[in-house]
Short mmCIF file of C-alpha atoms in Angstrom, two decimals:
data_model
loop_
_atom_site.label_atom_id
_atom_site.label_comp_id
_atom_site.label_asym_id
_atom_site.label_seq_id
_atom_site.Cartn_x
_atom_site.Cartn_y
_atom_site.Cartn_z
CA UNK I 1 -2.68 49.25 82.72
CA UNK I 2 -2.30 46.61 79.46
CA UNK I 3 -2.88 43.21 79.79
CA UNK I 4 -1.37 41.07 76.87
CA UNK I 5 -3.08 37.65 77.30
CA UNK I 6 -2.25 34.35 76.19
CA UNK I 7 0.89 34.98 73.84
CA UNK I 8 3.98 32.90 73.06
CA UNK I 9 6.42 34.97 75.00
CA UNK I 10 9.85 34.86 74.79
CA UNK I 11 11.41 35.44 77.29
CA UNK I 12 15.18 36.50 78.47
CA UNK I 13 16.30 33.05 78.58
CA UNK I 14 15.47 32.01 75.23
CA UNK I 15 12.70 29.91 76.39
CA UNK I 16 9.08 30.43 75.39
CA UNK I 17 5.99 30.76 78.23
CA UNK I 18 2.66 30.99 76.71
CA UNK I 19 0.89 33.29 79.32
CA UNK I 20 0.05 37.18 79.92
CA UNK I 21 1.81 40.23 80.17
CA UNK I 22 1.08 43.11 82.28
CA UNK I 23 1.98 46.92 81.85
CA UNK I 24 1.67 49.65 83.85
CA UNK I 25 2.88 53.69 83.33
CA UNK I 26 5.21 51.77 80.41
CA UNK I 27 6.94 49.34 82.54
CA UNK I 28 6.31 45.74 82.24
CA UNK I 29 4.93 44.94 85.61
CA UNK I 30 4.20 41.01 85.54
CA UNK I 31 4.41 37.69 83.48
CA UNK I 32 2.64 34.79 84.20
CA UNK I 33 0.49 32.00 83.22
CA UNK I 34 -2.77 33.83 83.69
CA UNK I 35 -3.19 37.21 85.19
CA UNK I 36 -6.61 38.76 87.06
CA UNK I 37 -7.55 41.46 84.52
CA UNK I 38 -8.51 43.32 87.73
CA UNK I 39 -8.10 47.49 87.02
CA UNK I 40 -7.07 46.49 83.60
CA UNK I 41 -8.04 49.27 81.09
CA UNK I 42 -6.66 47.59 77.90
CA UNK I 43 -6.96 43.67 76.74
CA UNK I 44 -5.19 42.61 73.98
CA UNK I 45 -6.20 38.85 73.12
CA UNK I 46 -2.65 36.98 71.67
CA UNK I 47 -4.18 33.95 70.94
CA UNK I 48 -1.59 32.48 68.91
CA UNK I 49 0.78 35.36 68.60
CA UNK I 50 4.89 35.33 69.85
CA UNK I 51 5.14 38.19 71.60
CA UNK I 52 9.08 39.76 71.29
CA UNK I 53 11.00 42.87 72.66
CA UNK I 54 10.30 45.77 70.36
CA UNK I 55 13.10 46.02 67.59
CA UNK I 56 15.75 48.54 68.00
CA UNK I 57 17.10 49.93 64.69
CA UNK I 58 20.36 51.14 65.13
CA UNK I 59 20.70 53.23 61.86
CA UNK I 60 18.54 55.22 59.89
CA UNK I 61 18.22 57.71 57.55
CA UNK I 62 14.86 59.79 58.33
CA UNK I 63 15.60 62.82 56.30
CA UNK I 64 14.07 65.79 58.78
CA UNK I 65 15.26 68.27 58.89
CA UNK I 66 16.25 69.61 55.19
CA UNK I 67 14.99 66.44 52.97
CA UNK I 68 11.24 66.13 53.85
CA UNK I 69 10.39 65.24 50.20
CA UNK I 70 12.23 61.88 50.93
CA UNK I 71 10.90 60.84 54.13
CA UNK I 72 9.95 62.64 57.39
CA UNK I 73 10.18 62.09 61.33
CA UNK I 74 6.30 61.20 61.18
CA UNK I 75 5.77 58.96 57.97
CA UNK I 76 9.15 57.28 59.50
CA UNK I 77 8.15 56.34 63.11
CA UNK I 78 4.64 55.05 61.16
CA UNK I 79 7.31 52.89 59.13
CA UNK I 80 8.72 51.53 62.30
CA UNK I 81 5.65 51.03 64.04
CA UNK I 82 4.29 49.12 61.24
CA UNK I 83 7.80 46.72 61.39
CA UNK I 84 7.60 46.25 65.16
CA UNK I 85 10.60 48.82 65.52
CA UNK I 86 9.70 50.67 68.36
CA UNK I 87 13.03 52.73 69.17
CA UNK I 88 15.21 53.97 66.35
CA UNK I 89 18.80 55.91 65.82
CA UNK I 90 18.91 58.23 62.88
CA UNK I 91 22.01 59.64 61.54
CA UNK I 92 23.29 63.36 61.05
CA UNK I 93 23.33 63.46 57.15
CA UNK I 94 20.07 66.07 57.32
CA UNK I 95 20.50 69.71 56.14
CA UNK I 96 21.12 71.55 58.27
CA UNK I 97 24.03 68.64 59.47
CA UNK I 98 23.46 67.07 62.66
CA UNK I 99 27.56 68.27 63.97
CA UNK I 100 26.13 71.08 66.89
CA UNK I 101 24.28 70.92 70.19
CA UNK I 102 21.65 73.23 68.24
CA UNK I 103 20.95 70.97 65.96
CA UNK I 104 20.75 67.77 68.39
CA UNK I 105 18.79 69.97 70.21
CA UNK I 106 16.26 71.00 66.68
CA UNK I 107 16.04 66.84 66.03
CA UNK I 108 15.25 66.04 69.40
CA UNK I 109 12.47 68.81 69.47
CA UNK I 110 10.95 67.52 66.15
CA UNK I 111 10.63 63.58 67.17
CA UNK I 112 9.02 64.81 70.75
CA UNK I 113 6.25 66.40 68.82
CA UNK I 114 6.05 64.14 65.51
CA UNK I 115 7.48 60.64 66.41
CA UNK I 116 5.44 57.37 67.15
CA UNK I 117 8.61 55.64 68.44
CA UNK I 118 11.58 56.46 70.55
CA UNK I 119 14.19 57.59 69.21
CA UNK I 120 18.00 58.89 69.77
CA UNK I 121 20.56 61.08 67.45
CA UNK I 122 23.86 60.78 66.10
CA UNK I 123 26.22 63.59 66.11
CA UNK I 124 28.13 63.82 63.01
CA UNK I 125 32.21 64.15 62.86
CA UNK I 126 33.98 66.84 60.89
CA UNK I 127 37.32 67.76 60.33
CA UNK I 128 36.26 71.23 62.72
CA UNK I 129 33.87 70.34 65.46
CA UNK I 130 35.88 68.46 68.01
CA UNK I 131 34.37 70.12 71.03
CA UNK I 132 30.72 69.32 69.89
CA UNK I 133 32.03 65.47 69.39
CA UNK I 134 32.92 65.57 73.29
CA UNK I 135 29.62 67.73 74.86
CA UNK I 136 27.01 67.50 72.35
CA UNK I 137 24.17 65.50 74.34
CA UNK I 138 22.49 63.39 74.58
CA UNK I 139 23.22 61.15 71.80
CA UNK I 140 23.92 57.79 71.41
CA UNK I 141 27.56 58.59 69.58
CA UNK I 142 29.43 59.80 66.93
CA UNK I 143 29.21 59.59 63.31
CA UNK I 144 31.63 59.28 61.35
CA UNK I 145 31.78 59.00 57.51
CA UNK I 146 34.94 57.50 56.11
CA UNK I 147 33.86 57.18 52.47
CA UNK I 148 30.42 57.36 50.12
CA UNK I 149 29.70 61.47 51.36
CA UNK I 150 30.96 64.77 50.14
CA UNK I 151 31.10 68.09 51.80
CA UNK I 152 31.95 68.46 55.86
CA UNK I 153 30.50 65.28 56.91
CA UNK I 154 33.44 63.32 54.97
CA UNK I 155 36.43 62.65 57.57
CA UNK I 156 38.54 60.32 55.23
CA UNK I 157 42.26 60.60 56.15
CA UNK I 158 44.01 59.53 59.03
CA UNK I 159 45.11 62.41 60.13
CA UNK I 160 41.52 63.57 60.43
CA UNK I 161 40.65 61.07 62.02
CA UNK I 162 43.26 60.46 64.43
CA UNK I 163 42.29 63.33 67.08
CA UNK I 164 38.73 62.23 66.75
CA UNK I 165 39.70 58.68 68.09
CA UNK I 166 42.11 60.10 70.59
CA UNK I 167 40.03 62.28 72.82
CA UNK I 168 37.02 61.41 74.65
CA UNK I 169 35.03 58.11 75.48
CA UNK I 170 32.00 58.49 73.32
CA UNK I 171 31.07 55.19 70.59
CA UNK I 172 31.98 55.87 67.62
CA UNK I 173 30.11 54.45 64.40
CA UNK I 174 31.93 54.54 60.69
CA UNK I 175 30.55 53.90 57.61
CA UNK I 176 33.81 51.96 56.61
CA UNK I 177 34.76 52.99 52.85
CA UNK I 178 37.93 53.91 51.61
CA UNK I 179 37.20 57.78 49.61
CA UNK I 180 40.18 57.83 47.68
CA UNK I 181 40.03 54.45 46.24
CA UNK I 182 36.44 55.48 45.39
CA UNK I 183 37.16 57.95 43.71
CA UNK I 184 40.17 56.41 41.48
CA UNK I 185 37.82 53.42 40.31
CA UNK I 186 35.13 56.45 39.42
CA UNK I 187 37.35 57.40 36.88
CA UNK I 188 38.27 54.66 35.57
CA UNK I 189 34.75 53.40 35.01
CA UNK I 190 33.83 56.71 34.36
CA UNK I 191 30.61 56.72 31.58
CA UNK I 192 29.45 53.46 32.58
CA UNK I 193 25.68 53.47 33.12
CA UNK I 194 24.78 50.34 34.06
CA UNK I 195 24.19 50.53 38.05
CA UNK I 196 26.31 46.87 38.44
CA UNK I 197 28.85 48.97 37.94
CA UNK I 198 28.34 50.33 41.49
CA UNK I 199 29.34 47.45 43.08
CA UNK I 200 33.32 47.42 40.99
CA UNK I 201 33.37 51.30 41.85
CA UNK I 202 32.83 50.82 45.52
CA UNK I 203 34.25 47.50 45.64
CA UNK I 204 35.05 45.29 48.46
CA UNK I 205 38.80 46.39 48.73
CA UNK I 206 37.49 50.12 49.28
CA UNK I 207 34.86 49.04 52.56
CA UNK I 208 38.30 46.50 54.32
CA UNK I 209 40.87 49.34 53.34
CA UNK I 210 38.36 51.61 56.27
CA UNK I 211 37.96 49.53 58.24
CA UNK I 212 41.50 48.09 58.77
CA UNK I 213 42.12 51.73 59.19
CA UNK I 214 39.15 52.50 62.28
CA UNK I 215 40.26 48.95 63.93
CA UNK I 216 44.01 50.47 63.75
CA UNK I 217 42.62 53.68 65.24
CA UNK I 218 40.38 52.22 67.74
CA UNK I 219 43.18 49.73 69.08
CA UNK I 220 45.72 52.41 69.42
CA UNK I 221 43.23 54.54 71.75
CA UNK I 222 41.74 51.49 73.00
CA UNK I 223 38.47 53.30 71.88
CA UNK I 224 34.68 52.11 71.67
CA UNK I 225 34.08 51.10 67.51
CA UNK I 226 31.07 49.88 65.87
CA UNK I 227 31.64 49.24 62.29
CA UNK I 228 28.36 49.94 60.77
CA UNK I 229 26.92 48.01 57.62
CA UNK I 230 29.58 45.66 57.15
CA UNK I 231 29.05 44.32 53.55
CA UNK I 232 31.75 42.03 52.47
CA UNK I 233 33.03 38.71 53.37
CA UNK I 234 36.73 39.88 53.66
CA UNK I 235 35.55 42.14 56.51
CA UNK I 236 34.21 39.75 58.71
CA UNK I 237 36.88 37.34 57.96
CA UNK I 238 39.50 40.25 59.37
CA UNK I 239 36.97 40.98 62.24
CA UNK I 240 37.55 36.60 63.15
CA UNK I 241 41.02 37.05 63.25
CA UNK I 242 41.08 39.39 66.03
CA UNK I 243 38.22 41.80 66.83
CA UNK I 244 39.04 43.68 70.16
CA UNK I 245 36.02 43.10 73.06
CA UNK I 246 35.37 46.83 72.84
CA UNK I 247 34.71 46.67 68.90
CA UNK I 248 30.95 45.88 67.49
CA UNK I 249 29.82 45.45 64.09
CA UNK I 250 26.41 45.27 62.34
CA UNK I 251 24.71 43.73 59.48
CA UNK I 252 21.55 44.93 56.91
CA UNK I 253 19.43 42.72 55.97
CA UNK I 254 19.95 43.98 52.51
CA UNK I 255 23.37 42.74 52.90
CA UNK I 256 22.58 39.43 54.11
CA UNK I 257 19.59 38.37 51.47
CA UNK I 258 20.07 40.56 48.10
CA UNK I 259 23.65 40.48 46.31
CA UNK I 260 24.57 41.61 43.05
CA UNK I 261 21.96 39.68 41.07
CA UNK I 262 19.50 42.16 42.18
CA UNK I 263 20.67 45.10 39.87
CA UNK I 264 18.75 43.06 36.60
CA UNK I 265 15.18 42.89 38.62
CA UNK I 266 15.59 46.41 40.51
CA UNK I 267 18.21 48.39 38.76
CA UNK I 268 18.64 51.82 40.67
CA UNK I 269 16.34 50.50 43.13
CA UNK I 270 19.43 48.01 44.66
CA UNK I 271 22.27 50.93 44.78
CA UNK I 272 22.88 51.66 47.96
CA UNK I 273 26.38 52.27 50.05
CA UNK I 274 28.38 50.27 50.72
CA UNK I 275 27.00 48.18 47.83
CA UNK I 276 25.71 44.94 47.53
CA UNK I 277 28.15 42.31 46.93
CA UNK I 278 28.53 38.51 45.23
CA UNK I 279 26.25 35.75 46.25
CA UNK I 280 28.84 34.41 48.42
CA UNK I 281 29.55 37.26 50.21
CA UNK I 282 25.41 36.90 51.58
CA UNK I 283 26.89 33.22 52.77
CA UNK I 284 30.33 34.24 54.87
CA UNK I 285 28.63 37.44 56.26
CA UNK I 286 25.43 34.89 57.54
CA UNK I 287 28.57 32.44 59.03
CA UNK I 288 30.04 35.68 61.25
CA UNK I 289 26.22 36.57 62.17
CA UNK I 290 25.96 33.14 64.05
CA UNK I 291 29.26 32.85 64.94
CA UNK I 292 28.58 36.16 67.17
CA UNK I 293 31.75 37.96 64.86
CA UNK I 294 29.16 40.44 63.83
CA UNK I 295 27.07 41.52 66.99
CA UNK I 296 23.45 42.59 65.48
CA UNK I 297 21.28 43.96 62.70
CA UNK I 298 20.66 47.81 61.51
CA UNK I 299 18.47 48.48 58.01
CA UNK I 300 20.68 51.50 57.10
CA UNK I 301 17.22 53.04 55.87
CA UNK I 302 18.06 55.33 53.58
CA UNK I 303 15.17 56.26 51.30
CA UNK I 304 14.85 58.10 47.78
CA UNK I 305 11.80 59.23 45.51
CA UNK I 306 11.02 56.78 42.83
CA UNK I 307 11.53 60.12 40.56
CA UNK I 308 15.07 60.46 42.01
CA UNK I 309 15.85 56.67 41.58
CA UNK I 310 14.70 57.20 37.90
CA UNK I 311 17.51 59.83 36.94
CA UNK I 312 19.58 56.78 35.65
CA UNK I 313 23.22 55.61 36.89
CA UNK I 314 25.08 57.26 38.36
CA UNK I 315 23.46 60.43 38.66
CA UNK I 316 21.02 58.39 40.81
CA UNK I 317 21.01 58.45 44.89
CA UNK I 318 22.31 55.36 47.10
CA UNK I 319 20.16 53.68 49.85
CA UNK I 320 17.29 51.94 49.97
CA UNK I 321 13.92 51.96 52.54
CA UNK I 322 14.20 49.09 55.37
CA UNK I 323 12.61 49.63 58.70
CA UNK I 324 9.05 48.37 57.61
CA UNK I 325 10.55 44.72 56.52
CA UNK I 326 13.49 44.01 58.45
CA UNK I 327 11.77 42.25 61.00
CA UNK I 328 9.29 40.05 59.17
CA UNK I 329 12.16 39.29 57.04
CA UNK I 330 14.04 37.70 59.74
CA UNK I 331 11.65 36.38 61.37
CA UNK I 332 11.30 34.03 57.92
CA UNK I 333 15.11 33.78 58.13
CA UNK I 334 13.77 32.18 61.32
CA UNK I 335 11.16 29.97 60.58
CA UNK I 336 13.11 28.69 57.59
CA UNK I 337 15.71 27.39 59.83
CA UNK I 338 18.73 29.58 59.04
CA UNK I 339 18.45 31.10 62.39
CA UNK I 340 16.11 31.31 65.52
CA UNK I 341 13.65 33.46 66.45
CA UNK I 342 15.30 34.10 69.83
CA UNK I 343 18.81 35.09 67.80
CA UNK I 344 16.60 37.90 65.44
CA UNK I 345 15.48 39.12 69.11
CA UNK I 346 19.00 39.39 70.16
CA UNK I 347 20.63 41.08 66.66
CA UNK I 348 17.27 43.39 66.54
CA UNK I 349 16.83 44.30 69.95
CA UNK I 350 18.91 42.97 72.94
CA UNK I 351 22.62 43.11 71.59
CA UNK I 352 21.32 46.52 70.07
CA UNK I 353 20.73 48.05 73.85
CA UNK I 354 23.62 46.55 75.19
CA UNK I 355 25.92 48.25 72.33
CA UNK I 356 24.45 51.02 73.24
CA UNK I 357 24.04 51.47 76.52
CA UNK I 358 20.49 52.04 76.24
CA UNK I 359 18.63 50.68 79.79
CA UNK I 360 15.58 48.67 80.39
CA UNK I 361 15.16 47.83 76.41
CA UNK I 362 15.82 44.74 74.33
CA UNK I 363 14.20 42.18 77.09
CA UNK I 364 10.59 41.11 78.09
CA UNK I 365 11.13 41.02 81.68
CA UNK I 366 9.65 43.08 85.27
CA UNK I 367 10.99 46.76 85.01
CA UNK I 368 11.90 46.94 81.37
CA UNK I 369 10.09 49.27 79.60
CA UNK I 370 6.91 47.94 77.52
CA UNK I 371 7.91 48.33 74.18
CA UNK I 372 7.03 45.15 72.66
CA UNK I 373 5.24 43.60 69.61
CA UNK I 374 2.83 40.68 69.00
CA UNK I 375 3.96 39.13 65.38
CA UNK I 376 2.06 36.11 63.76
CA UNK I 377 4.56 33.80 62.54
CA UNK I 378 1.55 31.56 61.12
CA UNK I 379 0.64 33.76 58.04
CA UNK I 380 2.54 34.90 55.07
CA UNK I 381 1.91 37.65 53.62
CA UNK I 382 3.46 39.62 50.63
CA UNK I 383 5.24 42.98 50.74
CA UNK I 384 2.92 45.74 49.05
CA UNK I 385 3.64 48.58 47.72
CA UNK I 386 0.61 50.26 48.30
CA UNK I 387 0.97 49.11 52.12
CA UNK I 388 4.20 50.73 52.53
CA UNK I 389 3.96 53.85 55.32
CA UNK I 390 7.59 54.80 54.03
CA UNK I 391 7.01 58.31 52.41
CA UNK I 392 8.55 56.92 49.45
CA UNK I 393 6.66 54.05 48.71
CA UNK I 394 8.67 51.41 47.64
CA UNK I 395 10.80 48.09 48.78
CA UNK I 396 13.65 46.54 47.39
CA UNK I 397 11.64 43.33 48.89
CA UNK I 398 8.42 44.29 47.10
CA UNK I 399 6.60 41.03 46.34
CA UNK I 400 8.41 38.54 48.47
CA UNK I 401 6.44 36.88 50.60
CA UNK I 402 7.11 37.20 54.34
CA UNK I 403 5.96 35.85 58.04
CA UNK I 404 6.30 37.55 61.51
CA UNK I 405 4.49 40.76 60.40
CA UNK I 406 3.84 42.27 63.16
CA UNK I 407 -0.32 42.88 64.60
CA UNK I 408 0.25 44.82 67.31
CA UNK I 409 3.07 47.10 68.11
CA UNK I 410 3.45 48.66 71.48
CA UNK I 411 5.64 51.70 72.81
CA UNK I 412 5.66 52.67 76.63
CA UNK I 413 2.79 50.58 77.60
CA UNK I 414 0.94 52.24 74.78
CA UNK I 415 -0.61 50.54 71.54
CA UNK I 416 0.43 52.50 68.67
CA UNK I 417 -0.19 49.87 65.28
CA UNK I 418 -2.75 47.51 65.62
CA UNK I 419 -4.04 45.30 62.75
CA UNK I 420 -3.57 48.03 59.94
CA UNK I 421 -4.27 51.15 62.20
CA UNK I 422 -2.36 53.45 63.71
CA UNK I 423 -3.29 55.62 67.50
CA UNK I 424 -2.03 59.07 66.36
CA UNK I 425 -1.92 60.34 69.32
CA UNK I 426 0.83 58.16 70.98
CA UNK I 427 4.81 59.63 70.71
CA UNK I 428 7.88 57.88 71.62
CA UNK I 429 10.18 59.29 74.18
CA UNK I 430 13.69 59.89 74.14
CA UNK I 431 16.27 57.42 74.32
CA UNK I 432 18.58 57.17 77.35
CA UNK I 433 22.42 56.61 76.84
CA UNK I 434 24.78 55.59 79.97
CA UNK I 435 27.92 56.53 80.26
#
């Protein structure tokens, strides 16, 4: 049993009790003002810590199997646990491809015996695997990539993607670009080097051309969409003119607080896909965050080696490391008043579990699991590189200084990060989906 006592706790009505928390075989067992610490075998004191739901990232890159050098299941969940994300969903763009039951089945085995965290699995779409898209399990939906990939994993035309939408129930997630426009504006801005560039090659026409298309597709089958990393302002302002109930979309933070102006400071360092757009694109996508037209928050993390990132545009990678920030940097959303802490809980963890179907998670409340953390939202704090438990060391948001970091993150009842140090001995389970 864990008793939590004396932490701001939020709780599932928005409101904040200061009080204690108790956990027992993962479960949140009891909240109250003050609980007996009778057959308690872990205290945590939360003197003046807000105690949330543990984040739920709902799109990463962690680069096991086939891309190790990058990132791993391990160095990952040690990422999350560090940025109070205690469940995660990683995406199929591994080698070998995540697009069989085997290879579900290879991830699944891997995170059991390496991950910190919890943590569920895409199955990728290809033109050929239809029958894996409908019995591959468990996994929390299907992947598909519309633009920005090469090889089997890309599913660009409608025609591919038509029989994909039409059979089965499963969510489907798109990474929303159009390929052929891509690759016409390639050309024609072919032997430019400076990374800007990125952002006219990929531009914003390319990212509403998909996802008119998916929203077409998904209204014709009547069929469960999540638009993932939605990146320009013209998206979400074709999302508020009519976004079906059974349609979600999703924000980076990347999206929401860097633009364009970030390729003179970072260079290489701020290409990622879909890229990031004008200054006022950051301002319309924040307007359909609060407005509820986009539904939460994913960090898309995505990270390369700092030699790889070096190779100069544009034989340099896309994406960018997230999960170890995203939270404190809402959080100071938060605190600055563009937002409120209970709305960061909601796009980072509640909305997330709902989307997904994913029980007891995303609440602080009797029967839910325990996977919670204790952030101060007192101190600030810079990001550090040499902090960083991302295998490849490095932030986009390196230097800016951040609240809400979390001190103590918990998964099933179990403290895994505390104050700098990790217990590596605790592992994540895997994530339930319903039907």
């Amino acid at each position: 049993m864990l008793l939590i006592r004396q932490s701001r706790i939020l709780l599932p009505n928005d409101e904040f009790l200061i009080g204690d928390v108790l956990t027992q075989a993962g479960k949140i067992v009891r909240i109250a003002s003050e609980i007996p610490d009778t057959d308690v075998s872990t205290i945590i004191d939360a003197t003046g810590l807000t105690l949330l739901p543990g984040a739920i990232d709902p799109q990463v890159h962690f680069r096991e199997p086939g891309l190790e050098h990058k990132e791993d299941l391990h160095t990952a969940s040690r990422a999350c646990a560090r940025g109070g994300v205690t469940s995660f969903l990683e995406m199929p763009n591994t080698r070998p491809l995540t697009t069989t039951q085997a290879a579900l089945d290879d991830k699944l085995q891997r995170a059991a015996q390496k991950c910190l965290v919890n943590y569920g699995f895409f199955i990728g779409a290809t033109p050929e695997n239809l029958p894996d898209l409908l019995e591959a399990k468990p996994t929390c939906g299907i992947k598909i990539f519309m633009g920005s990939m090469h090889g089997p994993l890309l599913v660009s035309r409608e025609e591919e993607l038509e029989p994909i939408f039409a059979k089965g129930k499963r969510l489907i997630a798109v990474h929303a670009e159009d390929q052929a426009r891509i690759d016409a504006r390639r050309q024609k801005f072919a032997g430019i080097t400076d990374p800007a560039v990125h952002s006219q090659i990929q531009d914003e026409q390319a990212a509403l051309n998909a996802t008119k298309l998916a929203i077409k597709l998904s209204k014709k089958y009547e069929r469960r969409l999540h638009i993932l990393h939605l990146s320009t302002g013209i998206e979400a302002e074709f999302l508020r003119q009519g976004k079906p109930s059974w349609v979600t979309a999703e924000v980076t933070p990347q999206h929401l607080l860097l633009n364009t102006e970030a390729y003179k400071k970072l260079g290489t360092l701020a290409q990622m896909n879909p890229p990031l757009r004008s200054p006022e694109n950051n301002d319309i996508l924040w307007k359909a965050l609060l407005d509820g037209v986009i539904d939460f928050i994913a960090t898309d993390h995505a990270p390369h080696t700092l030699e790889e990132k070096a190779k100069g545009y544009p034989n340099t990678p896309s994406g960018m490391p997230g999960v170890e920030t995203s939270l404190p940097l809402m959080l100071t959303q938060a605190m600055q008043g563009r937002c409120t802490v209970a709305q960061v809980v909601n796009w980072m963890s509640t909305a997330v579990a709902k989307a997904y179907k994913i029980p007891n998670k995303g609440a602080i409340a009797p029967g839910y699991d325990a996977d919670l953390v204790l952030v101060d939202l007192e101190t600030y704090r810079p990001v550090l590189r040499e902090e960083l438990q991302t295998k490849c060391g490095w932030s986009p948001f390196e230097g800016w200084n951040l609240t809400g970091w979390p001190v103590v993150t918990i998964v099933g009842g179990q403290v895994v990060y505390e104050r700098g140090k990790f217990d590596p001995n605790v592992r994540g389970k895997a994530l339930r989906f319903e039907e």
